[in-house]
Tab-separated table of C-alpha atoms and ligand atoms in Angstrom:
chain	number	residue	atom	x	y	z
A	282	UNK	CA	0.000	0.000	0.000
A	283	UNK	CA	1.299	3.447	-0.914
A	284	UNK	CA	0.730	5.598	2.186
A	285	UNK	CA	1.260	8.740	0.108
A	286	UNK	CA	-1.732	7.962	-2.122
A	287	UNK	CA	-4.500	7.056	0.272
A	288	UNK	CA	-8.079	8.028	-0.531
A	289	UNK	CA	-9.077	11.075	1.540
A	290	UNK	CA	-12.632	9.832	1.917
A	291	UNK	CA	-13.871	6.222	2.035
A	292	UNK	CA	-17.602	5.393	2.050
A	293	UNK	CA	-18.894	1.939	2.992
A	294	UNK	CA	-22.212	0.128	2.508
A	295	UNK	CA	-22.057	-2.393	5.351
A	296	UNK	CA	-24.105	-5.259	3.944
A	297	UNK	CA	-24.640	-8.898	4.798
A	298	UNK	CA	-25.354	-8.909	8.537
A	299	UNK	CA	-28.641	-10.778	8.060
A	300	UNK	CA	-27.087	-13.488	5.893
A	301	UNK	CA	-24.157	-13.861	8.270
A	302	UNK	CA	-26.606	-14.489	11.130
A	303	UNK	CA	-28.743	-16.878	9.086
A	304	UNK	CA	-25.687	-18.987	8.235
A	305	UNK	CA	-25.326	-19.468	11.996
A	306	UNK	CA	-29.019	-20.088	12.620
A	307	UNK	CA	-29.430	-16.872	14.546
A	308	UNK	CA	-31.795	-13.953	14.072
A	309	UNK	CA	-30.815	-10.843	12.123
A	310	UNK	CA	-29.974	-8.754	15.189
A	311	UNK	CA	-27.212	-11.205	16.039
A	312	UNK	CA	-25.616	-10.230	12.732
A	313	UNK	CA	-25.940	-6.514	13.481
A	314	UNK	CA	-24.296	-7.038	16.903
A	315	UNK	CA	-21.334	-8.677	15.230
A	316	UNK	CA	-21.363	-5.926	12.603
A	317	UNK	CA	-20.452	-3.491	15.356
A	318	UNK	CA	-17.151	-5.359	15.850
A	319	UNK	CA	-16.330	-4.700	12.203
A	320	UNK	CA	-17.257	-1.033	12.604
A	321	UNK	CA	-14.794	-0.732	15.507
A	322	UNK	CA	-12.058	-2.503	13.599
A	323	UNK	CA	-12.497	-0.451	10.429
A	324	UNK	CA	-12.745	2.882	12.246
A	325	UNK	CA	-9.528	2.006	14.062
A	326	UNK	CA	-7.898	0.955	10.784
A	327	UNK	CA	-8.844	4.218	9.077
A	328	UNK	CA	-7.623	6.287	12.034
A	329	UNK	CA	-4.282	4.426	12.044
A	330	UNK	CA	-3.778	5.067	8.337
A	331	UNK	CA	-4.668	8.742	8.677
A	332	UNK	CA	-7.754	8.605	6.428
A	333	UNK	CA	-9.536	11.957	6.775
A	334	UNK	CA	-13.179	10.936	6.193
A	335	UNK	CA	-15.056	7.668	6.641
A	336	UNK	CA	-18.778	7.495	5.852
A	337	UNK	CA	-20.713	4.422	7.036
A	338	UNK	CA	-24.202	3.599	5.790
A	339	UNK	CA	-25.697	2.483	9.106
A	340	UNK	CA	-29.440	2.857	8.431
A	341	UNK	CA	-31.244	3.778	5.239
A	342	UNK	CA	-34.568	5.554	4.816
A	343	UNK	CA	-35.853	2.235	3.391
A	344	UNK	CA	-34.721	0.334	6.519
A	345	UNK	CA	-37.664	1.855	8.432
A	346	UNK	CA	-39.835	-0.702	6.576
A	347	UNK	CA	-38.101	-3.700	8.161
A	348	UNK	CA	-39.904	-5.719	10.875
A	349	UNK	CA	-40.430	-3.605	13.962
A	350	UNK	CA	-38.281	-5.747	16.238
A	351	UNK	CA	-35.333	-5.323	13.879
A	352	UNK	CA	-35.799	-1.549	13.528
A	353	UNK	CA	-36.055	-1.101	17.297
A	354	UNK	CA	-33.132	-3.423	17.942
A	355	UNK	CA	-30.921	-1.708	15.384
A	356	UNK	CA	-31.768	1.737	16.711
A	357	UNK	CA	-30.952	0.683	20.274
A	358	UNK	CA	-27.730	-0.932	19.102
A	359	UNK	CA	-26.644	2.209	17.277
A	360	UNK	CA	-27.381	4.503	20.195
A	361	UNK	CA	-25.859	2.169	22.775
A	362	UNK	CA	-22.716	1.655	20.679
A	363	UNK	CA	-22.202	5.352	20.156
A	364	UNK	CA	-22.781	6.067	23.843
A	365	UNK	CA	-20.225	3.430	24.822
A	366	UNK	CA	-17.665	4.542	22.251
A	367	UNK	CA	-17.669	8.326	22.741
A	368	UNK	CA	-14.721	8.241	25.148
A	369	UNK	CA	-12.729	6.066	22.713
A	370	UNK	CA	-13.589	8.462	19.895
A	371	UNK	CA	-12.295	11.355	21.982
A	372	UNK	CA	-9.160	9.475	22.977
A	373	UNK	CA	-8.430	8.938	19.299
A	374	UNK	CA	-9.326	12.478	18.228
A	375	UNK	CA	-12.219	11.192	16.046
A	376	UNK	CA	-15.046	13.574	15.252
A	377	UNK	CA	-18.522	12.166	14.728
A	378	UNK	CA	-20.941	13.581	12.127
A	379	UNK	CA	-24.431	12.490	11.092
A	380	UNK	CA	-26.166	12.755	7.752
A	381	UNK	CA	-29.803	11.762	7.287
A	382	UNK	CA	-33.328	12.569	8.370
A	383	UNK	CA	-32.838	13.024	12.105
A	384	UNK	CA	-36.534	13.960	12.485
A	385	UNK	CA	-37.449	10.323	11.815
A	386	UNK	CA	-35.446	9.075	14.798
A	387	UNK	CA	-37.087	8.385	18.154
A	388	UNK	CA	-36.543	11.290	20.595
A	389	UNK	CA	-34.184	9.364	22.888
A	390	UNK	CA	-31.974	8.434	19.945
A	391	UNK	CA	-31.815	11.970	18.547
A	392	UNK	CA	-30.924	13.342	21.959
A	393	UNK	CA	-28.147	10.826	22.606
A	394	UNK	CA	-26.699	11.241	19.130
A	395	UNK	CA	-26.709	15.028	19.376
A	396	UNK	CA	-24.816	14.759	22.660
A	397	UNK	CA	-22.219	12.539	21.013
A	398	UNK	CA	-21.849	15.034	18.158
A	399	UNK	CA	-21.268	17.837	20.634
A	400	UNK	CA	-18.851	15.794	22.763
A	401	UNK	CA	-16.615	14.995	19.787
A	402	UNK	CA	-17.007	18.336	18.001
A	403	UNK	CA	-13.559	19.629	18.902
A	404	UNK	CA	-11.658	16.611	17.568
A	405	UNK	CA	-9.479	17.165	14.526
A	406	UNK	CA	-8.502	13.648	13.389
A	407	UNK	CA	-10.666	11.200	11.439
A	408	UNK	CA	-14.144	12.487	10.539
A	409	UNK	CA	-16.551	9.592	11.088
A	410	UNK	CA	-19.779	10.277	9.213
A	411	UNK	CA	-22.772	8.088	10.106
A	412	UNK	CA	-25.466	7.932	7.452
A	413	UNK	CA	-28.545	7.311	9.565
A	414	UNK	CA	-32.088	7.360	8.238
A	415	UNK	CA	-30.314	8.503	5.087
A	416	UNK	CA	-31.079	8.132	1.420
A	417	UNK	CA	-29.700	10.116	-1.444
A	418	UNK	CA	-33.089	10.854	-3.011
A	419	UNK	CA	-34.335	12.170	0.326
A	420	UNK	CA	-31.226	14.365	0.608
A	421	UNK	CA	-31.540	15.738	-2.935
A	422	UNK	CA	-35.264	16.406	-2.465
A	423	UNK	CA	-34.540	18.356	0.731
A	424	UNK	CA	-31.818	20.333	-1.050
A	425	UNK	CA	-34.195	21.252	-3.875
A	426	UNK	CA	-36.878	22.359	-1.409
A	427	UNK	CA	-34.336	24.615	0.292
A	428	UNK	CA	-33.094	26.026	-3.012
A	429	UNK	CA	-36.704	26.761	-4.030
A	430	UNK	CA	-37.317	28.500	-0.693
A	431	UNK	CA	-34.153	30.582	-1.126
A	432	UNK	CA	-35.216	31.574	-4.643
A	433	UNK	CA	-38.647	32.561	-3.327
A	434	UNK	CA	-37.153	34.736	-0.613
A	435	UNK	CA	-34.715	36.320	-3.074
A	436	UNK	CA	-31.605	34.887	-1.436
A	437	UNK	CA	-30.477	33.321	-4.709
A	438	UNK	CA	-31.373	33.925	-8.358
A	439	UNK	CA	-32.114	30.993	-10.722
A	440	UNK	CA	-29.592	32.355	-13.238
A	441	UNK	CA	-26.855	32.148	-10.590
A	442	UNK	CA	-27.349	28.445	-9.995
A	443	UNK	CA	-24.134	26.696	-10.978
A	444	UNK	CA	-22.578	23.249	-10.644
A	445	UNK	CA	-21.601	24.037	-7.097
A	446	UNK	CA	-25.006	25.263	-5.880
A	447	UNK	CA	-26.599	21.843	-5.282
A	448	UNK	CA	-23.426	20.681	-3.542
A	449	UNK	CA	-23.753	23.566	-1.083
A	450	UNK	CA	-27.260	22.439	-0.118
A	451	UNK	CA	-26.421	18.770	0.515
A	452	UNK	CA	-25.802	17.421	4.013
A	453	UNK	CA	-22.270	16.559	2.858
A	454	UNK	CA	-21.363	20.134	1.934
A	455	UNK	CA	-18.461	20.217	4.387
A	456	UNK	CA	-16.888	16.975	3.183
A	457	UNK	CA	-14.939	16.156	0.019
A	458	UNK	CA	-16.569	13.534	-2.228
A	459	UNK	CA	-15.654	9.914	-1.457
A	460	UNK	CA	-12.855	8.596	-3.656
A	461	UNK	CA	-13.468	4.957	-2.757
A	462	UNK	CA	-16.834	3.282	-2.114
A	463	UNK	CA	-16.830	-0.234	-0.676
A	464	UNK	CA	-19.841	-2.549	-0.570
A	465	UNK	CA	-19.654	-5.887	1.203
A	466	UNK	CA	-21.640	-9.117	0.741
A	467	UNK	CA	-21.414	-9.497	-3.039
A	468	UNK	CA	-24.171	-7.039	-3.964
A	469	UNK	CA	-23.370	-4.768	-6.899
A	470	UNK	CA	-25.580	-1.761	-6.217
A	471	UNK	CA	-25.341	1.763	-4.851
A	472	UNK	CA	-28.807	1.539	-3.213
A	473	UNK	CA	-29.644	5.224	-2.866
A	474	UNK	CA	-26.328	6.038	-1.134
A	475	UNK	CA	-24.505	9.320	-1.957
A	476	UNK	CA	-25.654	9.220	-5.602
A	477	UNK	CA	-24.415	12.741	-6.351
A	478	UNK	CA	-21.228	12.501	-4.309
A	479	UNK	CA	-20.050	9.185	-5.804
A	480	UNK	CA	-19.849	10.595	-9.352
A	481	UNK	CA	-16.081	9.938	-9.629
A	482	UNK	CA	-15.593	7.371	-6.863
A	483	UNK	CA	-13.899	4.063	-7.512
A	484	UNK	CA	-16.357	1.310	-6.602
A	485	UNK	CA	-15.078	-1.792	-4.831
A	486	UNK	CA	-17.271	-4.838	-4.246
A	487	UNK	CA	-16.301	-7.797	-2.101
A	488	UNK	CA	-18.171	-11.032	-1.293
A	489	UNK	CA	-17.069	-10.780	2.368
A	490	UNK	CA	-20.094	-10.301	4.647
A	491	UNK	CA	-19.883	-7.199	6.852
A	492	UNK	CA	-19.426	-9.025	10.200
A	493	UNK	CA	-16.324	-10.713	8.709
A	494	UNK	CA	-14.855	-7.514	7.232
A	495	UNK	CA	-11.603	-6.488	8.932
A	496	UNK	CA	-8.635	-4.127	8.423
A	497	UNK	CA	-6.944	-6.639	6.068
A	498	UNK	CA	-10.008	-6.452	3.790
A	499	UNK	CA	-9.886	-2.662	3.957
A	500	UNK	CA	-6.208	-2.681	2.958
A	501	UNK	CA	-7.061	-4.916	-0.028
A	502	UNK	CA	-9.687	-2.429	-1.131
A	503	UNK	CA	-7.229	0.463	-0.833
A	504	UNK	CA	-4.538	-1.435	-2.764
A	505	UNK	CA	-7.084	-2.156	-5.502
A	506	UNK	CA	-8.025	1.541	-5.534
A	507	UNK	CA	-4.363	2.499	-5.926
A	508	UNK	CA	-3.942	0.148	-8.883
A	509	UNK	CA	-6.653	1.933	-10.812
A	510	UNK	CA	-6.048	4.951	-12.947
A	511	UNK	CA	-8.333	7.823	-12.018
A	512	UNK	CA	-8.896	9.823	-15.189
A	513	UNK	CA	-11.792	12.188	-14.380
A	514	UNK	CA	-12.880	12.075	-18.026
A	515	UNK	CA	-9.387	12.806	-19.370
A	516	UNK	CA	-7.283	10.510	-21.587
A	517	UNK	CA	-4.413	8.421	-20.209
A	518	UNK	CA	-2.088	10.428	-22.452
A	519	UNK	CA	-3.188	13.729	-20.887
A	520	UNK	CA	-2.719	12.323	-17.386
A	521	UNK	CA	0.795	11.094	-18.160
A	522	UNK	CA	1.729	14.506	-19.517
A	523	UNK	CA	0.321	16.214	-16.387
A	524	UNK	CA	2.259	13.870	-14.110
A	525	UNK	CA	5.547	14.354	-15.972
A	526	UNK	CA	5.146	18.150	-15.952
A	527	UNK	CA	4.579	18.034	-12.162
A	528	UNK	CA	8.089	16.562	-12.170
B	214	FPP	C1	-27.010	-4.458	6.300
B	214	FPP	O1	-27.100	-5.840	6.493
B	214	FPP	C2	-26.728	-3.763	7.543
B	214	FPP	C3	-27.555	-2.863	8.140
B	214	FPP	C4	-28.863	-2.479	7.584
B	214	FPP	C5	-27.193	-2.225	9.412
B	214	FPP	C6	-25.756	-1.858	9.588
B	214	FPP	C7	-25.540	-1.574	11.004
B	214	FPP	C8	-24.520	-2.054	11.742
B	214	FPP	C9	-23.382	-2.842	11.215
B	214	FPP	C10	-24.459	-1.675	13.154
B	214	FPP	C11	-23.754	-0.386	13.081
B	214	FPP	C12	-23.319	0.167	14.321
B	214	FPP	C13	-22.721	1.390	14.323
B	214	FPP	C14	-22.256	1.969	15.592
B	214	FPP	C15	-22.545	2.158	13.066
B	214	FPP	P1	-28.470	-6.543	6.112
B	214	FPP	O2	-29.273	-6.641	7.360
B	214	FPP	O3	-29.105	-5.851	4.977
B	214	FPP	O4	-27.935	-7.953	5.683
B	214	FPP	P2	-28.572	-8.940	4.596
B	214	FPP	O5	-28.491	-8.224	3.291
B	214	FPP	O6	-27.671	-10.118	4.689
B	214	FPP	O7	-29.956	-9.229	5.048
C-alpha cells in the first residue's frame, strides 16, 4: 500500500449482517451485533492510516420498513454503541458527524446522538460520518426544497445556480466527495447512497459479509483503488503529460 496515495474519503455500505446471522441459525440482530465489531475494527484501521473521512451507511430511509423488532433493535444498538464509544472516539481524536433525516429518529436516539456530536465536536482527526435514516433521493429532495425557498425569498437567483449550488445544499457540503466506495456481501448496487457525491468514486465490491470484514479487507480495497487509474474524463495520455510536468 502506498501511504502517500491514500483516498481522503472512504464510504462503505455495510451489507450482509442478516445473511451472516442466518448462516449461523441466529436472528438478524445477532448479525448486526457482530457488525459493530467490524465497525470498531475499520474505524480504528482508518484512524491508524490517517484517512480523513469515513462514511458508514448504518441505516437507510428504506430500513424503516423492516420488521419492527429489527428496527427497534438496530436503533438501540446504534445509540448504545455510540454512547459506549464516545470516550474512545475522543481518545483517538475522532469527530462524529451524522447525515440523514434526524426527524425520523425516536426522541431518545436523537438526543443521545446530538450529545455525542457535541462531545466529539472539537476533535481534529478522522471524521466519522454516520449515514442514519439517510437516502440520497431524500437528501436531494430536501436540497431542492431549500433552493426553491431561497429563490422565493430572493436569497439566490435561478440564473446564478451553478454546478456548485446543489453541492452547497447537501448534508455533505463540508466533506470532500468519497474517492473509494466499498460494498460488502457481493451485492453490486449503490442503493440510494450518496448518488451525487459518488460521481467519480472508484467502486469496490467484495463477497465478504460485513461481520467478517476487517482491516486486512480494507487494505485490499485500498490497494485495488491504488492500482486503478483515475482519469476524471481525461485521456491516459493527458494524465501522463500532467504527471511528468509536475516533475
Ligand atoms: C445491512 O445488512 C446492515 C444494516 C442495515 C445495518 C448496519 C448496522 C450495523 C453494522 C451496526 C452499526 C453500528 C454502528 C455503531 C454504526 P443486512 O441486514 O441488509 O444484511 P442482509 O443483506 O444479509 O440481510
